[in-house]
């Protein structure tokens, strides 16, 4: 399936003419780090790859001349003819060597071309595209008037890994750099990516995409990723969207996450889900992958599930239409809108002949120790910045007034599972109930009298 040419021109306009590598049948997907290891074990391949690295380094400084570009293309084609796995290899999101893998993946694509948007750098062949874990958790996210985002946050707190990594990114995104009023956005982005990559999706994506029916819930959802640091400028100014995209293209992770988003959230009117790949789960995962990059999107208000980039098209000149198209990939994307809505209504998924696999057990089941108290860890109590601090404080007061406590989890005697998460307003497991003892005592009394 070929993406619209207009999107090609928008995103990957290269400084050099495109020349596709020539090899007849691409090999099966392999890890790029492994493909690179095999190449470096072969001296001729190692020499060709080293030459390609020099071409990439020169191209980063300034556009290559015609002769230099031609020599780089020839060298790359010779390399890929002998080791085509370097072109067909993929990476795994969140793995320890992800950055090294992506550097290799983009290294052989130093000449940007239209076909870059057709594929994602990430290997989704082993991914459950029907998102069984999200199906299980989203089935409890019914729009019943309760604050589903509060419940999702409490469910996250019940799982030690989710709670600790959530506290880690909140602290990183709210802590000010000494001597300034600014946060360290780089550390904030890194901590956000760690949370989304290492916490199971039934928790991380449940917090991001919890459905809301009121502004109180919507405000909690909007502030989940700490907007004041994760993407907003301290002065509240918005950058040009094309400038943001240009910076994104210079960084391997951001470039990869945006390519993954364009690939997995491509809209189509031919499928019931509105997605070309017909997988809301893959689109949600790809959207979440952008959080923690310069292209971090978020909800535009506390009264809707509409999302957007924090940028505008002022100063775009004759590229104004291109800038508008980039914005509309988030604001007017049927696939993305339907995927977010699906989290609150999993029954809206299109019928599929293949039944989804059984939901994986929640990591809570695998925990050997139970929580020893009924409060979140102390590091969850953070100090927000200026106006945002006042707003959050007000939200907490309103939630307490509604009869619930903010991020307070009651004691429980059973390990929580996906099937009981969100079963009550507190997000804890439902207490066991026993039958009344009085009828049994009365029966014994009657029997003793009759025997007497």
CSV table of N, CA and C in Angstrom, one decimal, residues 154-260:
chain,number,residue,atom,x,y,z
A,154,UNK,N,-4.7,4.8,40.3
A,154,UNK,CA,-4.7,4.0,41.5
A,154,UNK,C,-4.3,2.6,41.2
A,155,UNK,N,-4.8,2.1,40.1
A,155,UNK,CA,-4.4,0.7,39.6
A,155,UNK,C,-2.9,0.7,39.3
A,156,UNK,N,-2.4,1.8,38.7
A,156,UNK,CA,-1.0,1.9,38.5
A,156,UNK,C,-0.2,1.8,39.8
A,157,UNK,N,-0.7,2.5,40.8
A,157,UNK,CA,0.0,2.6,42.1
A,157,UNK,C,0.0,1.2,42.8
A,158,UNK,N,-0.9,0.4,42.5
A,158,UNK,CA,-1.0,-1.0,43.1
A,158,UNK,C,0.2,-1.8,42.6
A,159,UNK,N,0.7,-1.5,41.4
A,159,UNK,CA,1.7,-2.3,40.8
A,159,UNK,C,3.0,-1.5,41.0
A,160,UNK,N,4.0,-2.1,41.8
A,160,UNK,CA,5.2,-1.4,42.2
A,160,UNK,C,5.9,-0.8,41.1
A,161,UNK,N,6.1,-1.5,40.0
A,161,UNK,CA,6.9,-1.0,38.9
A,161,UNK,C,6.2,0.2,38.3
A,162,UNK,N,4.9,0.2,38.1
A,162,UNK,CA,4.2,1.3,37.5
A,162,UNK,C,4.3,2.5,38.4
A,163,UNK,N,4.0,2.3,39.7
A,163,UNK,CA,4.0,3.4,40.6
A,163,UNK,C,5.4,4.1,40.8
A,164,UNK,N,6.4,3.3,40.8
A,164,UNK,CA,7.8,3.9,41.0
A,164,UNK,C,8.2,4.6,39.7
A,165,UNK,N,8.0,4.1,38.6
A,165,UNK,CA,8.4,4.7,37.3
A,165,UNK,C,7.5,6.0,37.0
A,166,UNK,N,6.3,5.9,37.5
A,166,UNK,CA,5.4,7.1,37.3
A,166,UNK,C,5.9,8.2,38.3
A,167,UNK,N,6.3,7.9,39.5
A,167,UNK,CA,6.8,8.8,40.4
A,167,UNK,C,8.1,9.4,39.8
A,168,UNK,N,8.9,8.6,39.2
A,168,UNK,CA,10.2,9.0,38.6
A,168,UNK,C,10.0,10.0,37.6
A,169,UNK,N,9.1,9.8,36.6
A,169,UNK,CA,8.9,10.8,35.6
A,169,UNK,C,8.3,12.1,36.1
A,170,UNK,N,7.4,12.0,37.1
A,170,UNK,CA,6.7,13.2,37.6
A,170,UNK,C,7.8,14.0,38.3
A,171,UNK,N,8.7,13.4,39.1
A,171,UNK,CA,9.7,14.1,39.7
A,171,UNK,C,10.7,14.8,38.7
A,172,UNK,N,11.0,14.0,37.7
A,172,UNK,CA,12.0,14.6,36.7
A,172,UNK,C,11.3,15.7,35.9
A,173,UNK,N,10.0,15.7,35.7
A,173,UNK,CA,9.4,16.7,34.9
A,173,UNK,C,8.9,17.9,35.7
A,174,UNK,N,9.0,17.8,37.1
A,174,UNK,CA,8.6,19.0,37.9
A,174,UNK,C,9.8,19.6,38.6
A,175,UNK,N,10.9,18.9,38.7
A,175,UNK,CA,12.1,19.4,39.4
A,175,UNK,C,12.7,20.5,38.6
A,176,UNK,N,13.0,21.7,39.2
A,176,UNK,CA,13.6,22.8,38.5
A,176,UNK,C,15.1,22.7,38.5
A,177,UNK,N,15.7,23.1,37.4
A,177,UNK,CA,17.1,23.2,37.3
A,177,UNK,C,17.6,24.2,38.3
A,178,UNK,N,18.6,23.9,39.1
A,178,UNK,CA,19.1,24.9,40.1
A,178,UNK,C,19.4,26.3,39.5
A,179,UNK,N,18.9,27.3,40.2
A,179,UNK,CA,19.1,28.7,39.7
A,179,UNK,C,18.2,29.1,38.6
A,180,UNK,N,17.3,28.3,38.2
A,180,UNK,CA,16.3,28.7,37.1
A,180,UNK,C,14.9,28.4,37.5
A,181,UNK,N,14.0,28.8,36.6
A,181,UNK,CA,12.6,28.4,36.8
A,181,UNK,C,12.2,27.4,35.8
A,182,UNK,N,13.1,26.8,35.2
A,182,UNK,CA,12.8,25.8,34.1
A,182,UNK,C,13.1,24.4,34.6
A,183,UNK,N,12.4,23.4,33.9
A,183,UNK,CA,12.7,22.0,34.2
A,183,UNK,C,13.8,21.5,33.2
A,184,UNK,N,14.3,20.3,33.5
A,184,UNK,CA,15.2,19.7,32.6
A,184,UNK,C,14.4,18.8,31.6
A,185,UNK,N,14.0,19.4,30.4
A,185,UNK,CA,13.1,18.7,29.5
A,185,UNK,C,13.8,17.4,29.0
A,186,UNK,N,15.1,17.3,28.9
A,186,UNK,CA,15.7,16.1,28.4
A,186,UNK,C,15.5,15.0,29.4
A,187,UNK,N,15.7,15.3,30.7
A,187,UNK,CA,15.5,14.2,31.7
A,187,UNK,C,14.0,13.8,31.8
A,188,UNK,N,13.1,14.8,31.6
A,188,UNK,CA,11.7,14.6,31.6
A,188,UNK,C,11.3,13.6,30.5
A,189,UNK,N,11.8,13.9,29.3
A,189,UNK,CA,11.5,13.0,28.2
A,189,UNK,C,12.0,11.6,28.4
A,190,UNK,N,13.2,11.5,28.9
A,190,UNK,CA,13.8,10.2,29.1
A,190,UNK,C,13.0,9.4,30.1
A,191,UNK,N,12.6,10.1,31.2
A,191,UNK,CA,11.8,9.4,32.2
A,191,UNK,C,10.4,9.0,31.7
A,192,UNK,N,9.8,9.8,30.9
A,192,UNK,CA,8.5,9.5,30.3
A,192,UNK,C,8.7,8.2,29.4
A,193,UNK,N,9.7,8.2,28.6
A,193,UNK,CA,9.9,7.0,27.7
A,193,UNK,C,10.1,5.8,28.5
A,194,UNK,N,10.9,5.9,29.6
A,194,UNK,CA,11.1,4.7,30.5
A,194,UNK,C,9.8,4.2,31.0
A,195,UNK,N,8.9,5.1,31.5
A,195,UNK,CA,7.6,4.7,32.0
A,195,UNK,C,6.8,3.9,30.9
A,196,UNK,N,6.8,4.5,29.7
A,196,UNK,CA,5.9,3.9,28.7
A,196,UNK,C,6.5,2.6,28.1
A,197,UNK,N,7.8,2.5,28.2
A,197,UNK,CA,8.5,1.3,27.6
A,197,UNK,C,8.6,0.1,28.6
A,198,UNK,N,8.6,0.4,29.9
A,198,UNK,CA,8.9,-0.7,30.9
A,198,UNK,C,7.7,-1.1,31.7
A,199,UNK,N,6.6,-0.3,31.7
A,199,UNK,CA,5.4,-0.6,32.4
A,199,UNK,C,4.5,-1.3,31.5
A,200,UNK,N,3.9,-2.4,31.9
A,200,UNK,CA,2.9,-3.2,31.0
A,200,UNK,C,1.8,-2.2,30.5
A,201,UNK,N,1.4,-2.5,29.3
A,201,UNK,CA,0.5,-1.6,28.6
A,201,UNK,C,-0.9,-1.5,29.3
A,202,UNK,N,-1.3,-2.5,30.0
A,202,UNK,CA,-2.6,-2.4,30.7
A,202,UNK,C,-2.6,-1.3,31.7
A,203,UNK,N,-1.4,-0.9,32.2
A,203,UNK,CA,-1.3,0.2,33.1
A,203,UNK,C,-0.9,1.5,32.5
A,204,UNK,N,0.2,1.5,31.7
A,204,UNK,CA,0.7,2.7,31.1
A,204,UNK,C,-0.3,3.3,30.1
A,205,UNK,N,-0.9,2.5,29.2
A,205,UNK,CA,-1.8,3.1,28.2
A,205,UNK,C,-3.2,3.3,28.9
A,206,UNK,N,-3.5,2.5,29.9
A,206,UNK,CA,-4.7,2.8,30.7
A,206,UNK,C,-4.7,4.2,31.3
A,207,UNK,N,-3.6,4.6,31.8
A,207,UNK,CA,-3.5,6.0,32.4
A,207,UNK,C,-3.5,7.0,31.3
A,208,UNK,N,-2.9,6.8,30.1
A,208,UNK,CA,-2.9,7.8,29.1
A,208,UNK,C,-4.3,7.9,28.4
A,209,UNK,N,-5.0,6.8,28.2
A,209,UNK,CA,-6.2,6.9,27.4
A,209,UNK,C,-7.5,6.6,28.1
A,210,UNK,N,-7.5,6.8,29.4
A,210,UNK,CA,-8.7,6.6,30.2
A,210,UNK,C,-9.8,7.5,29.7
A,211,UNK,N,-11.1,6.9,29.6
A,211,UNK,CA,-12.2,7.7,29.1
A,211,UNK,C,-12.7,8.7,30.2
A,212,UNK,N,-13.2,9.8,29.8
A,212,UNK,CA,-13.7,10.8,30.7
A,212,UNK,C,-15.1,11.3,30.3
A,213,UNK,N,-15.9,11.6,31.3
A,213,UNK,CA,-17.2,12.2,31.0
A,213,UNK,C,-17.4,13.6,31.7
A,214,UNK,N,-16.3,14.1,32.4
A,214,UNK,CA,-16.4,15.4,33.0
A,214,UNK,C,-15.0,16.0,32.9
A,215,UNK,N,-15.0,17.3,33.2
A,215,UNK,CA,-13.7,18.1,33.1
A,215,UNK,C,-12.7,17.7,34.2
A,216,UNK,N,-13.2,17.3,35.3
A,216,UNK,CA,-12.3,16.9,36.4
A,216,UNK,C,-11.4,15.8,36.0
A,217,UNK,N,-12.1,14.7,35.4
A,217,UNK,CA,-11.3,13.6,34.9
A,217,UNK,C,-10.5,14.0,33.7
A,218,UNK,N,-11.0,14.8,32.8
A,218,UNK,CA,-10.3,15.3,31.6
A,218,UNK,C,-9.0,16.1,32.0
A,219,UNK,N,-9.1,16.9,33.1
A,219,UNK,CA,-7.9,17.6,33.5
A,219,UNK,C,-6.8,16.7,34.0
A,220,UNK,N,-7.2,15.7,34.8
A,220,UNK,CA,-6.2,14.7,35.3
A,220,UNK,C,-5.6,14.0,34.1
A,221,UNK,N,-6.4,13.6,33.1
A,221,UNK,CA,-5.8,13.0,31.9
A,221,UNK,C,-4.9,13.9,31.1
A,222,UNK,N,-5.3,15.1,31.0
A,222,UNK,CA,-4.4,16.1,30.2
A,222,UNK,C,-3.1,16.3,30.9
A,223,UNK,N,-3.1,16.3,32.2
A,223,UNK,CA,-1.9,16.6,33.0
A,223,UNK,C,-1.1,15.3,33.3
A,224,UNK,N,-1.5,14.2,32.8
A,224,UNK,CA,-0.7,12.9,33.1
A,224,UNK,C,0.7,13.0,32.7
A,225,UNK,N,1.0,13.7,31.6
A,225,UNK,CA,2.4,13.7,31.1
A,225,UNK,C,3.1,15.0,31.5
A,226,UNK,N,2.6,15.8,32.4
A,226,UNK,CA,3.2,17.0,32.9
A,226,UNK,C,3.4,18.0,31.8
A,227,UNK,N,2.4,18.5,31.2
A,227,UNK,CA,2.5,19.4,30.0
A,227,UNK,C,3.5,20.6,30.2
A,228,UNK,N,3.6,21.1,31.4
A,228,UNK,CA,4.5,22.3,31.7
A,228,UNK,C,5.9,22.0,31.4
A,229,UNK,N,6.3,20.7,31.3
A,229,UNK,CA,7.7,20.4,31.0
A,229,UNK,C,7.9,19.5,29.8
A,230,UNK,N,6.9,18.6,29.6
A,230,UNK,CA,7.1,17.6,28.5
A,230,UNK,C,7.0,18.2,27.1
A,231,UNK,N,6.3,19.4,27.0
A,231,UNK,CA,6.3,20.0,25.6
A,231,UNK,C,6.1,21.5,25.6
A,232,UNK,N,5.5,22.0,26.7
A,232,UNK,CA,5.2,23.5,26.7
A,232,UNK,C,6.5,24.3,26.9
A,233,UNK,N,6.6,25.4,26.3
A,233,UNK,CA,7.7,26.4,26.5
A,233,UNK,C,7.3,27.2,27.8
A,234,UNK,N,8.3,27.5,28.6
A,234,UNK,CA,8.1,28.2,29.8
A,234,UNK,C,7.3,29.5,29.6
A,235,UNK,N,7.6,30.2,28.5
A,235,UNK,CA,6.8,31.4,28.2
A,235,UNK,C,5.5,31.2,27.5
A,236,UNK,N,5.2,29.9,27.3
A,236,UNK,CA,3.9,29.6,26.7
A,236,UNK,C,3.9,29.7,25.2
A,237,UNK,N,5.1,30.0,24.6
A,237,UNK,CA,5.1,30.2,23.2
A,237,UNK,C,5.2,28.8,22.4
A,238,UNK,N,4.6,28.8,21.2
A,238,UNK,CA,4.6,27.6,20.4
A,238,UNK,C,5.6,27.8,19.3
A,239,UNK,N,6.3,26.7,19.0
A,239,UNK,CA,7.2,26.8,17.8
A,239,UNK,C,6.5,26.4,16.6
A,240,UNK,N,7.1,26.6,15.4
A,240,UNK,CA,6.6,26.2,14.2
A,240,UNK,C,6.6,24.7,14.0
A,241,UNK,N,5.6,24.1,13.6
A,241,UNK,CA,5.5,22.6,13.5
A,241,UNK,C,6.6,22.0,12.6
A,242,UNK,N,6.8,22.7,11.5
A,242,UNK,CA,7.8,22.2,10.5
A,242,UNK,C,9.2,22.3,11.1
A,243,UNK,N,9.5,23.3,12.0
A,243,UNK,CA,10.8,23.4,12.6
A,243,UNK,C,10.9,22.3,13.7
A,244,UNK,N,9.8,22.0,14.3
A,244,UNK,CA,9.9,20.9,15.3
A,244,UNK,C,10.1,19.6,14.6
A,245,UNK,N,9.5,19.4,13.4
A,245,UNK,CA,9.7,18.2,12.7
A,245,UNK,C,11.2,18.1,12.2
A,246,UNK,N,11.7,19.2,11.8
A,246,UNK,CA,13.1,19.2,11.3
A,246,UNK,C,14.1,18.8,12.4
A,247,UNK,N,13.8,19.3,13.7
A,247,UNK,CA,14.7,18.9,14.8
A,247,UNK,C,14.5,17.4,15.1
A,248,UNK,N,13.2,16.9,14.9
A,248,UNK,CA,12.9,15.5,15.2
A,248,UNK,C,13.7,14.6,14.2
A,249,UNK,N,13.8,15.0,13.0
A,249,UNK,CA,14.5,14.2,12.0
A,249,UNK,C,16.0,14.0,12.3
A,250,UNK,N,16.5,14.9,13.1
A,250,UNK,CA,18.0,14.8,13.4
A,250,UNK,C,18.3,13.9,14.5
A,251,UNK,N,17.2,13.4,15.2
A,251,UNK,CA,17.4,12.5,16.4
A,251,UNK,C,16.8,11.1,16.1
A,252,UNK,N,17.6,10.1,16.2
A,252,UNK,CA,17.1,8.8,15.7
A,252,UNK,C,15.8,8.3,16.4
A,253,UNK,N,15.7,8.5,17.7
A,253,UNK,CA,14.5,8.0,18.4
A,253,UNK,C,13.3,8.7,17.9
A,254,UNK,N,13.4,10.1,17.9
A,254,UNK,CA,12.2,10.9,17.5
A,254,UNK,C,11.8,10.5,16.1
A,255,UNK,N,12.8,10.5,15.2
A,255,UNK,CA,12.6,10.2,13.8
A,255,UNK,C,11.9,8.8,13.6
A,256,UNK,N,12.3,7.8,14.4
A,256,UNK,CA,11.8,6.5,14.4
A,256,UNK,C,10.3,6.5,14.9
A,257,UNK,N,10.1,7.1,16.0
A,257,UNK,CA,8.8,7.1,16.6
A,257,UNK,C,7.7,7.8,15.7
A,258,UNK,N,8.2,8.9,15.0
A,258,UNK,CA,7.3,9.6,14.1
A,258,UNK,C,7.0,8.7,12.9
A,259,UNK,N,8.0,8.0,12.4
A,259,UNK,CA,7.8,7.1,11.2
A,259,UNK,C,6.8,6.0,11.6
A,260,UNK,N,7.0,5.5,12.9
A,260,UNK,CA,6.1,4.4,13.4
A,260,UNK,C,4.7,4.9,13.5
